[in-house]
Coordinates of N, CA and C in Angstrom, one line a residue:
L1 N -6.8 -22.4 21.5 CA -6.1 -21.1 21.7 C -4.8 -21.3 22.3
V2 N -3.8 -20.5 21.9 CA -2.5 -20.5 22.5 C -2.5 -19.7 23.8
N3 N -1.6 -20.1 24.7 CA -1.5 -19.4 26.0 C -0.6 -18.3 25.9
T4 N -1.1 -17.1 25.8 CA -0.2 -15.9 25.8 C -0.5 -15.0 26.9
R5 N -0.8 -15.6 28.1 CA -1.0 -14.8 29.3 C 0.4 -14.2 29.6
L6 N 0.3 -12.9 30.0 CA 1.6 -12.2 30.1 C 2.4 -12.6 31.3
L7 N 1.8 -13.2 32.3 CA 2.5 -13.6 33.5 C 2.8 -15.1 33.6
T8 N 2.4 -15.9 32.6 CA 2.6 -17.3 32.7 C 4.0 -17.7 32.4
E9 N 4.5 -18.6 33.1 CA 5.9 -19.2 32.9 C 5.8 -20.2 31.7
N10 N 6.9 -20.4 31.1 CA 7.0 -21.5 30.1 C 6.1 -21.3 28.9
N11 N 5.7 -20.1 28.5 CA 4.9 -19.9 27.3 C 5.6 -19.0 26.3
S12 N 6.9 -19.0 26.4 CA 7.7 -18.1 25.5 C 7.5 -18.4 24.0
E13 N 7.4 -19.7 23.7 CA 7.2 -20.0 22.3 C 5.8 -19.5 21.8
D14 N 4.8 -19.6 22.6 CA 3.5 -19.1 22.2 C 3.5 -17.6 22.1
V15 N 4.2 -16.9 23.0 CA 4.3 -15.5 22.9 C 5.0 -15.1 21.6
L16 N 6.1 -15.7 21.4 CA 6.9 -15.4 20.2 C 6.1 -15.6 18.9
N17 N 5.4 -16.8 18.9 CA 4.5 -17.1 17.7 C 3.5 -16.0 17.4
M18 N 2.8 -15.5 18.5 CA 1.8 -14.5 18.3 C 2.4 -13.2 17.8
V19 N 3.6 -12.8 18.3 CA 4.2 -11.5 17.9 C 4.7 -11.7 16.5
E20 N 5.3 -12.9 16.2 CA 5.8 -13.1 14.8 C 4.7 -13.1 13.8
T21 N 3.5 -13.7 14.1 CA 2.4 -13.8 13.2 C 1.7 -12.4 13.1
N22 N 1.4 -11.8 14.2 CA 0.6 -10.5 14.1 C 1.4 -9.3 13.8
L23 N 2.7 -9.3 13.9 CA 3.5 -8.1 13.7 C 4.6 -8.3 12.7
I24 N 5.5 -9.2 13.1 CA 6.7 -9.4 12.2 C 6.3 -10.0 10.8
G25 N 5.3 -10.9 10.8 CA 4.9 -11.4 9.5 C 4.3 -10.3 8.6
V26 N 3.6 -9.4 9.2 CA 3.0 -8.2 8.5 C 4.2 -7.3 7.9
V27 N 5.2 -7.1 8.8 CA 6.3 -6.3 8.3 C 7.0 -6.9 7.1
F28 N 7.3 -8.2 7.2 CA 8.0 -8.8 6.1 C 7.1 -8.9 4.8
C29 N 5.9 -9.3 5.0 CA 5.0 -9.4 3.8 C 4.8 -8.1 3.1
T30 N 4.6 -7.0 3.9 CA 4.3 -5.7 3.4 C 5.6 -5.2 2.6
R31 N 6.7 -5.4 3.2 CA 8.0 -5.0 2.6 C 8.1 -5.7 1.2
E32 N 7.9 -7.0 1.2 CA 8.1 -7.8 -0.1 C 7.0 -7.3 -1.1
A33 N 5.8 -7.1 -0.7 CA 4.7 -6.7 -1.6 C 5.0 -5.3 -2.2
F34 N 5.5 -4.4 -1.3 CA 5.8 -3.1 -1.8 C 6.9 -3.1 -2.8
H35 N 8.0 -3.8 -2.5 CA 9.1 -3.9 -3.5 C 8.7 -4.6 -4.8
S36 N 7.8 -5.5 -4.7 CA 7.3 -6.2 -5.9 C 6.5 -5.2 -6.8
M37 N 5.6 -4.5 -6.1 CA 4.8 -3.5 -6.8 C 5.7 -2.4 -7.5
K38 N 6.6 -1.9 -6.7 CA 7.5 -0.9 -7.2 C 8.3 -1.4 -8.4
A39 N 8.9 -2.6 -8.3 CA 9.7 -3.2 -9.4 C 8.9 -3.4 -10.7
N40 N 7.6 -3.7 -10.5 CA 6.7 -3.9 -11.7 C 5.9 -2.7 -12.1
G41 N 6.2 -1.6 -11.5 CA 5.5 -0.3 -11.9 C 4.0 -0.4 -11.6
I42 N 3.7 -1.0 -10.5 CA 2.3 -1.2 -10.1 C 2.0 -0.2 -8.9
D43 N 0.9 0.6 -9.1 CA 0.5 1.4 -8.0 C -0.6 0.6 -7.2
G44 N -0.2 -0.2 -6.3 CA -1.1 -1.1 -5.7 C -1.7 -0.6 -4.4
H45 N -2.2 -1.5 -3.6 CA -2.9 -1.2 -2.4 C -2.5 -2.2 -1.3
V46 N -2.1 -1.8 -0.2 CA -1.7 -2.7 0.9 C -2.9 -2.7 1.9
F47 N -3.5 -3.9 2.2 CA -4.6 -4.0 3.1 C -4.0 -4.6 4.4
M48 N -4.2 -3.8 5.5 CA -3.8 -4.3 6.8 C -5.1 -4.9 7.5
M49 N -5.0 -6.1 7.9 CA -6.2 -6.8 8.6 C -6.0 -6.6 10.1
N50 N -6.9 -5.8 10.6 CA -6.8 -5.5 12.0 C -8.2 -5.8 12.7
T51 N -8.3 -5.7 13.9 CA -9.6 -5.9 14.6 C -9.8 -4.6 15.5
T52 N -11.0 -4.6 16.1 CA -11.3 -3.5 17.0 C -10.3 -3.5 18.2
C53 N -9.7 -4.7 18.5 CA -8.7 -4.8 19.6 C -7.5 -3.9 19.3
G54 N -7.3 -3.5 18.0 CA -6.2 -2.6 17.7 C -6.5 -1.1 18.0
H55 N -7.7 -0.9 18.5 CA -8.1 0.5 18.8 C -8.6 0.7 20.3
K56 N -9.1 -0.4 20.8 CA -9.6 -0.4 22.2 C -9.4 -1.7 22.8
V57 N -8.8 -1.8 24.0 CA -8.6 -3.1 24.6 C -9.8 -3.5 25.4
P58 N -10.5 -4.5 25.0 CA -11.7 -5.0 25.6 C -11.4 -5.7 26.9
V59 N -12.4 -5.9 27.7 CA -12.3 -6.8 28.9 C -12.2 -8.2 28.3
Q60 N -11.2 -8.9 28.6 CA -10.9 -10.2 28.0 C -11.7 -11.3 28.7
P61 N -12.7 -12.0 28.1 CA -13.4 -13.1 28.7 C -12.5 -14.3 28.8
N62 N -11.5 -14.4 28.0 CA -10.5 -15.5 28.0 C -9.1 -14.9 28.2
I63 N -8.6 -15.0 29.4 CA -7.3 -14.3 29.7 C -6.1 -15.0 29.1
N64 N -6.4 -16.1 28.3 CA -5.3 -16.8 27.6 C -4.7 -16.0 26.5
I65 N -5.4 -15.0 26.0 CA -5.0 -14.2 24.8 C -4.6 -12.8 25.2
N66 N -4.0 -12.6 26.3 CA -3.7 -11.2 26.8 C -2.7 -10.5 25.8
L67 N -1.9 -11.2 25.1 CA -1.0 -10.5 24.2 C -1.6 -10.1 22.9
Y68 N -2.8 -10.6 22.6 CA -3.5 -10.3 21.3 C -3.7 -8.8 21.1
P69 N -4.4 -8.1 22.0 CA -4.7 -6.7 21.9 C -3.4 -5.8 21.7
P70 N -2.3 -6.1 22.5 CA -1.1 -5.3 22.2 C -0.5 -5.5 20.8
T71 N -0.6 -6.7 20.3 CA -0.1 -6.9 18.9 C -0.9 -6.1 17.9
K72 N -2.2 -6.1 18.2 CA -3.1 -5.4 17.2 C -3.0 -3.8 17.4
H73 N -2.7 -3.4 18.6 CA -2.4 -1.9 18.7 C -1.1 -1.6 18.0
A74 N -0.1 -2.5 18.0 CA 1.1 -2.3 17.3 C 0.8 -2.2 15.8
L75 N -0.1 -3.1 15.3 CA -0.5 -3.1 13.9 C -1.1 -1.7 13.5
T76 N -1.9 -1.1 14.4 CA -2.4 0.2 14.1 C -1.3 1.2 13.9
A77 N -0.3 1.2 14.8 CA 0.8 2.1 14.7 C 1.6 1.8 13.5
L78 N 1.8 0.6 13.2 CA 2.5 0.2 12.0 C 1.9 0.7 10.7
T79 N 0.6 0.6 10.7 CA -0.2 1.1 9.5 C 0.1 2.5 9.2
E80 N 0.1 3.3 10.3 CA 0.4 4.8 10.2 C 1.8 5.0 9.7
M81 N 2.7 4.2 10.2 CA 4.1 4.3 9.7 C 4.3 4.0 8.2
Y82 N 3.6 3.0 7.8 CA 3.6 2.6 6.4 C 3.0 3.7 5.5
R83 N 1.9 4.3 6.0 CA 1.3 5.4 5.3 C 2.3 6.5 5.1
Q84 N 3.0 6.9 6.1 CA 4.0 8.0 6.1 C 5.1 7.6 5.1
E85 N 5.6 6.4 5.2 CA 6.7 5.9 4.4 C 6.3 5.9 2.9
F86 N 5.1 5.4 2.6 CA 4.7 5.4 1.2 C 4.6 6.8 0.7
L87 N 4.2 7.8 1.5 CA 4.1 9.2 1.0 C 5.5 9.7 0.6
H88 N 6.6 9.2 1.3 CA 7.9 9.7 1.0 C 8.6 8.9 -0.1
Q89 N 8.0 7.9 -0.6 CA 8.6 7.0 -1.6 C 8.3 7.3 -3.0
N90 N 7.6 8.4 -3.2 CA 7.2 8.9 -4.6 C 6.4 7.7 -5.3
T91 N 5.4 7.2 -4.6 CA 4.6 6.1 -5.1 C 3.2 6.4 -4.8
K92 N 2.3 5.7 -5.5 CA 0.9 5.8 -5.3 C 0.4 4.6 -4.5
V93 N 1.3 3.8 -4.0 CA 0.8 2.6 -3.2 C 0.1 3.2 -2.0
K94 N -1.1 2.6 -1.7 CA -1.9 3.1 -0.6 C -2.0 2.0 0.5
V95 N -2.3 2.4 1.7 CA -2.4 1.4 2.8 C -3.8 1.7 3.4
T96 N -4.5 0.6 3.7 CA -5.9 0.6 4.3 C -5.9 -0.4 5.4
V97 N -6.6 -0.1 6.4 CA -6.8 -1.0 7.5 C -8.3 -1.3 7.5
S98 N -8.6 -2.6 7.7 CA -10.0 -3.0 7.6 C -10.4 -4.0 8.7
S99 N -11.1 -3.6 9.7 CA -11.6 -4.5 10.7 C -12.9 -5.2 10.1
Y100 N -13.6 -4.5 9.3 CA -14.8 -5.1 8.7 C -14.5 -6.3 7.8
L101 N -13.5 -6.0 6.9 CA -13.1 -7.1 6.0 C -12.5 -8.3 6.8
Y102 N -11.8 -8.0 7.8 CA -11.3 -9.1 8.7 C -12.4 -9.9 9.3
M103 N -13.4 -9.2 9.7 CA -14.6 -9.9 10.3 C -15.3 -10.8 9.2
L104 N -15.4 -10.3 8.0 CA -16.1 -11.1 6.9 C -15.2 -12.3 6.6
L105 N -13.9 -12.1 6.6 CA -13.1 -13.3 6.3 C -13.1 -14.3 7.4
C106 N -13.2 -13.9 8.6 CA -13.3 -14.8 9.7 C -14.6 -15.6 9.7
K107 N -15.7 -14.9 9.4 CA -17.0 -15.5 9.3 C -17.0 -16.6 8.1
A108 N -16.4 -16.2 7.0 CA -16.3 -17.1 5.9 C -15.5 -18.3 6.2
F109 N -14.4 -18.1 6.9 CA -13.5 -19.2 7.3 C -14.3 -20.2 8.3
I110 N -14.9 -19.6 9.3 CA -15.7 -20.4 10.2 C -16.8 -21.2 9.5
K111 N -17.5 -20.5 8.6 CA -18.6 -21.2 7.9 C -18.0 -22.4 7.1
N112 N -16.9 -22.2 6.4 CA -16.2 -23.3 5.6 C -15.7 -24.4 6.6
L113 N -15.2 -24.0 7.7 CA -14.6 -24.9 8.6 C -15.8 -25.8 9.2
T114 N -16.9 -25.2 9.5 CA -18.1 -25.9 10.0 C -18.5 -26.9 8.9
H115 N -18.6 -26.4 7.7 CA -19.0 -27.3 6.6 C -18.1 -28.5 6.4
I116 N -16.8 -28.3 6.6 CA -15.8 -29.4 6.4 C -15.9 -30.3 7.6
C117 N -16.2 -29.8 8.8 CA -16.2 -30.7 10.0 C -17.5 -31.5 10.1
L118 N -18.6 -31.0 9.4 CA -19.8 -31.7 9.5 C -19.9 -32.8 8.5

């Protein structure tokens, strides 16, 4: 795990990496996907992968990831902003957030990782 404790010194790179991955990466990927769908006349669907941390901040058993819940809350707000923007773009592109799908993908990844490591 990366060290994204909010009060730790010398972890700026880890903090920036988490924000870039969990927020900025989503912004850039969604923008490019939207423009690709629009250019090709596709009424597609944008899926936002979020977790329950995007809706409620749990007590953290591992305080090394203190920045994770705030980035997921930002993703929840970002999802709503995309929904509103898509409505005003005269498009049928939809946005959906899925914690359940995220959980399934994580379980599949861990299962495959375990298989590879054994």
